[in-house]
Amino acid sequence: MKSTINAPGTGLKKASTGVIGLDEITGGGLPCGRTTLLVGGPGSGKTIFALQFLAHGAQNCEEPGIFVAFEENADRILVNADGFGWKLLELRERKLFFIDAQPSPDLIQSGSFDLDGMLAVLEGKISEMGARRIVFDALDVVLALLPDDAARRREVYRLNAWLLRNEMTCIITSKGVGEVTTPEDKQAEQPYGFMQFMADCAIILNHSVMDGVSQRNLRVQKYRGSGFDENEIPFMISNNGLELVVARQLGNGVLDVSKERVSSGVNRLDTMLGGGYYRGATVLITGLPGTAKTTLGGTFVEAACKRGERTLFVSFDADAKEVVRDLSSVGINLSVHLESGCLRMLSARSVTGSAESYLLRIKSLAEDMGARCIVIDPVSTWMTVRNGRSGYSVAARLIDWSKSQGITLLCTSLLDETPHRQDAISSLQISTLADTWIQLNYMVHAGERNRSLAIIKSRGTSHSNQVRELILSDDGVTLADIYTAGGEVLMGTMRWEKERAEVDAAEVETVATKLKRVRLSAEEAELEVRLKSLQTELLAKQIEKELLHTATATRERHLTHEDSRLRELRGGDVPPTEVE
């Protein structure tokens, strides 16, 4: 890893800190060869920050470092920091040097003193080990021993000149209120607050408790020669040290926008969405209690695990084992995926603290397991009295981070049950940030309540505008076809009764049709018989007519012959042969 980074557009070089998120908001880290003042109250994380800075430089940047402890014994500091995995004891032998410079508790001061002696020793050590980073932890402890402000200023400027001469990247930690915004702050400000004007970079760490919940925030107060994020950034102290979760900077859009679709786990819902959710999209499922929000989250998890995608399921409503048991009642089997390691489930009972701590722990777990999909059930838990407005901020940063990682995020959210706000989403109001918003509801009719599903929006997809009945059974989860009667959508028993009535009516109509067909066939047969009889009668008449005609012709010939013969016998006519 590069030990220094040139700030864009300037010649200022920056040293990577190793503090997740800090390098991003400062554009690369702390100013190289200059002094950074780290101000904060007790327990705010100043010493951890400084140790993390030194450990990162020694391990990853080939920059040995020196830690000057003015308040706490170096051995105790190393023991306290052993749980962070920085291997400081190993680095101490080769790349880190710790010096105890804390005054003795029974010190009796006589006369003035300065830092020249200590700086001479440090200069020799810098030359010996090639140190590039140095930390003066709790410098205010020594400054407090000086008689007046003038002496304190003199020693601080002496230290600053020494640091510039040796081109050391330095962190000075100090107690103090940081920013002076009220008269009370002015009274609480330490007499060495002028160090903020001397330092090239000043960072303020705040640790407070609100409604019984610990809140930690970091703010870069100044940074000479460089742009930086001026906002207050929440952070937490994890097993890796300080971690910040920051939103993407303007202009740093998502690197990869996928057109790939992933299944919701419900085939008919995929059809309504035009093929499923987009990979890397944020899906919000809202609804009243019992509308099957967790169930739809479970179908998504099962589908993801069947694709072989590692998935994290975070439940704030129930224990993980209870969720697995409940989902199995509707044909969703998550236990097999838990056993295979493809799925990891986390219960709210094991994630305690502020909304910021939730976010950082979720982020850490997802990165550790390489999750491709995450389900938060419900995300509205973050909007509590304790978390206040920060709940929305945390949800927004979760969405922002998941998109930057290409993770498909599904969040459920509980709707407000207040009668006049039945249609409103909870105060998180993250629906505008979601790519797909599915709303679940109850349809109450004739004393029966049935679940319904509607897609409120789905960016970039042609989606159905129908309200569908959501059916849960032992065989799984499905959506019923849309059914209307008289312009009204029917669900549940009303739909069943209407369909049954239609089936019965269709059966009656079928029987009636068959009977009519038989009657018509009989009439047709009767007509055919009558037709054949008439045809026979017609033929008889025709024969009779022909016989009558023949008989008449024969009789006429016979009469003519007899008449001729009579005239011949009477001698009135000549016989035919004689005439010829």
Short mmCIF file of N, CA and C in Angstrom, two decimals, residues 238-311:
data_model
loop_
_atom_site.label_atom_id
_atom_site.label_comp_id
_atom_site.label_asym_id
_atom_site.label_seq_id
_atom_site.Cartn_x
_atom_site.Cartn_y
_atom_site.Cartn_z
N SER A 238 -14.72 -1.05 17.18
CA SER A 238 -14.96 -2.48 16.98
C SER A 238 -13.69 -3.26 17.25
N ASN A 239 -13.71 -4.52 16.92
CA ASN A 239 -12.52 -5.35 17.09
C ASN A 239 -11.39 -4.94 16.15
N ASN A 240 -11.70 -4.13 15.17
CA ASN A 240 -10.69 -3.66 14.22
C ASN A 240 -10.23 -2.23 14.54
N GLY A 241 -10.76 -1.66 15.60
CA GLY A 241 -10.42 -0.29 15.95
C GLY A 241 -11.57 0.65 15.61
N LEU A 242 -11.24 1.90 15.27
CA LEU A 242 -12.27 2.87 14.89
C LEU A 242 -12.77 2.56 13.49
N GLU A 243 -14.08 2.66 13.31
CA GLU A 243 -14.70 2.46 12.00
C GLU A 243 -15.74 3.54 11.78
N LEU A 244 -15.67 4.19 10.63
CA LEU A 244 -16.66 5.18 10.23
C LEU A 244 -17.45 4.63 9.06
N VAL A 245 -18.72 4.95 9.02
CA VAL A 245 -19.53 4.63 7.84
C VAL A 245 -19.94 5.93 7.20
N VAL A 246 -19.42 6.17 6.02
CA VAL A 246 -19.68 7.44 5.34
C VAL A 246 -20.43 7.19 4.05
N ALA A 247 -21.20 8.18 3.65
CA ALA A 247 -21.91 8.11 2.37
C ALA A 247 -20.94 8.40 1.24
N ARG A 248 -21.29 7.92 0.04
CA ARG A 248 -20.45 8.20 -1.12
C ARG A 248 -20.41 9.70 -1.37
N GLN A 249 -19.26 10.17 -1.77
CA GLN A 249 -19.13 11.58 -2.10
C GLN A 249 -19.82 11.87 -3.42
N LEU A 250 -20.21 13.13 -3.63
CA LEU A 250 -20.84 13.51 -4.89
C LEU A 250 -19.90 13.21 -6.05
N GLY A 251 -20.46 12.60 -7.10
CA GLY A 251 -19.65 12.27 -8.25
C GLY A 251 -19.10 10.86 -8.19
N ASN A 252 -19.16 10.23 -7.00
CA ASN A 252 -18.68 8.87 -6.88
C ASN A 252 -19.87 7.92 -6.91
N GLY A 253 -20.44 7.75 -8.11
CA GLY A 253 -21.63 6.92 -8.24
C GLY A 253 -21.30 5.46 -8.11
N VAL A 254 -22.35 4.63 -8.19
CA VAL A 254 -22.16 3.19 -8.12
C VAL A 254 -21.32 2.75 -9.31
N LEU A 255 -20.31 1.95 -9.06
CA LEU A 255 -19.40 1.54 -10.11
C LEU A 255 -20.09 0.67 -11.14
N ASP A 256 -20.89 -0.29 -10.68
CA ASP A 256 -21.53 -1.22 -11.58
C ASP A 256 -23.04 -1.20 -11.35
N VAL A 257 -23.78 -0.90 -12.41
CA VAL A 257 -25.24 -0.94 -12.35
C VAL A 257 -25.68 -2.17 -13.12
N SER A 258 -26.20 -3.16 -12.41
CA SER A 258 -26.52 -4.44 -13.03
C SER A 258 -27.94 -4.46 -13.57
N LYS A 259 -28.12 -5.16 -14.69
CA LYS A 259 -29.45 -5.40 -15.23
C LYS A 259 -29.92 -6.81 -14.91
N GLU A 260 -29.11 -7.53 -14.15
CA GLU A 260 -29.46 -8.90 -13.76
C GLU A 260 -30.65 -8.88 -12.80
N ARG A 261 -31.54 -9.85 -12.96
CA ARG A 261 -32.68 -9.97 -12.07
C ARG A 261 -32.44 -11.11 -11.07
N VAL A 262 -32.89 -10.91 -9.85
CA VAL A 262 -32.84 -11.96 -8.84
C VAL A 262 -34.26 -12.22 -8.35
N SER A 263 -34.55 -13.47 -8.06
CA SER A 263 -35.92 -13.86 -7.71
C SER A 263 -36.30 -13.39 -6.32
N SER A 264 -37.57 -13.05 -6.18
CA SER A 264 -38.13 -12.69 -4.88
C SER A 264 -38.46 -13.94 -4.06
N GLY A 265 -38.42 -15.11 -4.72
CA GLY A 265 -38.81 -16.35 -4.07
C GLY A 265 -40.26 -16.69 -4.29
N VAL A 266 -41.03 -15.78 -4.88
CA VAL A 266 -42.45 -16.01 -5.21
C VAL A 266 -42.58 -15.81 -6.71
N ASN A 267 -42.86 -16.88 -7.43
CA ASN A 267 -42.86 -16.82 -8.90
C ASN A 267 -43.81 -15.77 -9.45
N ARG A 268 -45.00 -15.71 -8.88
CA ARG A 268 -45.98 -14.76 -9.41
C ARG A 268 -45.60 -13.32 -9.09
N LEU A 269 -44.90 -13.11 -7.99
CA LEU A 269 -44.41 -11.76 -7.69
C LEU A 269 -43.32 -11.38 -8.67
N ASP A 270 -42.47 -12.33 -9.03
CA ASP A 270 -41.45 -12.07 -10.05
C ASP A 270 -42.10 -11.64 -11.36
N THR A 271 -43.20 -12.31 -11.71
CA THR A 271 -43.92 -11.96 -12.94
C THR A 271 -44.48 -10.54 -12.84
N MET A 272 -45.05 -10.18 -11.69
CA MET A 272 -45.58 -8.84 -11.51
C MET A 272 -44.48 -7.78 -11.62
N LEU A 273 -43.25 -8.15 -11.23
CA LEU A 273 -42.12 -7.21 -11.27
C LEU A 273 -41.39 -7.24 -12.61
N GLY A 274 -41.86 -8.04 -13.53
CA GLY A 274 -41.21 -8.09 -14.83
C GLY A 274 -39.95 -8.94 -14.82
N GLY A 275 -39.83 -9.84 -13.84
CA GLY A 275 -38.66 -10.73 -13.81
C GLY A 275 -37.98 -10.81 -12.47
N GLY A 276 -38.40 -10.02 -11.49
CA GLY A 276 -37.78 -10.05 -10.16
C GLY A 276 -37.13 -8.73 -9.82
N TYR A 277 -36.38 -8.71 -8.71
CA TYR A 277 -35.66 -7.51 -8.29
C TYR A 277 -34.38 -7.36 -9.11
N TYR A 278 -33.91 -6.13 -9.26
CA TYR A 278 -32.60 -5.91 -9.87
C TYR A 278 -31.50 -6.28 -8.88
N ARG A 279 -30.44 -6.85 -9.40
CA ARG A 279 -29.28 -7.12 -8.56
C ARG A 279 -28.72 -5.79 -8.03
N GLY A 280 -28.48 -5.74 -6.73
CA GLY A 280 -27.94 -4.53 -6.11
C GLY A 280 -28.97 -3.48 -5.79
N ALA A 281 -30.26 -3.80 -5.99
CA ALA A 281 -31.32 -2.83 -5.70
C ALA A 281 -31.69 -2.87 -4.22
N THR A 282 -32.42 -1.84 -3.81
CA THR A 282 -32.96 -1.78 -2.45
C THR A 282 -34.46 -1.99 -2.52
N VAL A 283 -34.93 -2.99 -1.78
CA VAL A 283 -36.35 -3.35 -1.78
C VAL A 283 -36.93 -3.03 -0.41
N LEU A 284 -38.04 -2.33 -0.38
CA LEU A 284 -38.73 -1.99 0.86
C LEU A 284 -40.09 -2.66 0.86
N ILE A 285 -40.37 -3.43 1.91
CA ILE A 285 -41.67 -4.08 2.08
C ILE A 285 -42.31 -3.51 3.33
N THR A 286 -43.43 -2.83 3.18
CA THR A 286 -44.11 -2.19 4.31
C THR A 286 -45.45 -2.87 4.56
N GLY A 287 -45.91 -2.75 5.79
CA GLY A 287 -47.21 -3.32 6.11
C GLY A 287 -47.47 -3.32 7.60
N LEU A 288 -48.72 -3.56 7.96
CA LEU A 288 -49.12 -3.66 9.36
C LEU A 288 -48.63 -4.99 9.94
N PRO A 289 -48.65 -5.14 11.25
CA PRO A 289 -48.22 -6.41 11.85
C PRO A 289 -49.06 -7.58 11.31
N GLY A 290 -48.39 -8.67 10.98
CA GLY A 290 -49.08 -9.87 10.53
C GLY A 290 -49.41 -9.92 9.06
N THR A 291 -48.93 -8.95 8.29
CA THR A 291 -49.22 -8.94 6.85
C THR A 291 -48.23 -9.76 6.04
N ALA A 292 -47.29 -10.46 6.69
CA ALA A 292 -46.34 -11.38 6.04
C ALA A 292 -45.11 -10.67 5.50
N LYS A 293 -44.69 -9.61 6.16
CA LYS A 293 -43.45 -8.94 5.75
C LYS A 293 -42.24 -9.86 5.94
N THR A 294 -42.15 -10.47 7.11
CA THR A 294 -41.04 -11.38 7.38
C THR A 294 -41.09 -12.58 6.44
N THR A 295 -42.28 -13.03 6.11
CA THR A 295 -42.42 -14.18 5.22
C THR A 295 -41.85 -13.88 3.84
N LEU A 296 -42.15 -12.70 3.30
CA LEU A 296 -41.59 -12.34 2.00
C LEU A 296 -40.08 -12.17 2.09
N GLY A 297 -39.59 -11.68 3.25
CA GLY A 297 -38.15 -11.64 3.44
C GLY A 297 -37.57 -13.04 3.44
N GLY A 298 -38.30 -13.99 4.05
CA GLY A 298 -37.83 -15.37 4.08
C GLY A 298 -37.81 -16.01 2.71
N THR A 299 -38.81 -15.74 1.87
CA THR A 299 -38.79 -16.31 0.51
C THR A 299 -37.60 -15.79 -0.28
N PHE A 300 -37.27 -14.50 -0.08
CA PHE A 300 -36.13 -13.91 -0.77
C PHE A 300 -34.83 -14.56 -0.30
N VAL A 301 -34.71 -14.77 1.01
CA VAL A 301 -33.51 -15.40 1.57
C VAL A 301 -33.35 -16.81 1.03
N GLU A 302 -34.43 -17.58 1.03
CA GLU A 302 -34.35 -18.96 0.56
C GLU A 302 -33.95 -19.02 -0.91
N ALA A 303 -34.52 -18.13 -1.72
CA ALA A 303 -34.17 -18.11 -3.15
C ALA A 303 -32.70 -17.75 -3.35
N ALA A 304 -32.19 -16.78 -2.56
CA ALA A 304 -30.80 -16.38 -2.67
C ALA A 304 -29.86 -17.53 -2.28
N CYS A 305 -30.18 -18.22 -1.20
CA CYS A 305 -29.34 -19.33 -0.75
C CYS A 305 -29.37 -20.48 -1.76
N LYS A 306 -30.51 -20.71 -2.38
CA LYS A 306 -30.58 -21.77 -3.40
C LYS A 306 -29.72 -21.41 -4.61
N ARG A 307 -29.52 -20.13 -4.85
CA ARG A 307 -28.61 -19.70 -5.92
C ARG A 307 -27.15 -19.77 -5.48
N GLY A 308 -26.91 -20.10 -4.20
CA GLY A 308 -25.55 -20.18 -3.70
C GLY A 308 -24.97 -18.85 -3.27
N GLU A 309 -25.85 -17.85 -3.03
CA GLU A 309 -25.38 -16.52 -2.64
C GLU A 309 -25.43 -16.39 -1.12
N ARG A 310 -24.31 -16.02 -0.53
CA ARG A 310 -24.26 -15.84 0.92
C ARG A 310 -25.19 -14.68 1.32
N THR A 311 -25.95 -14.94 2.38
CA THR A 311 -27.01 -14.00 2.76
C THR A 311 -26.99 -13.76 4.26
#
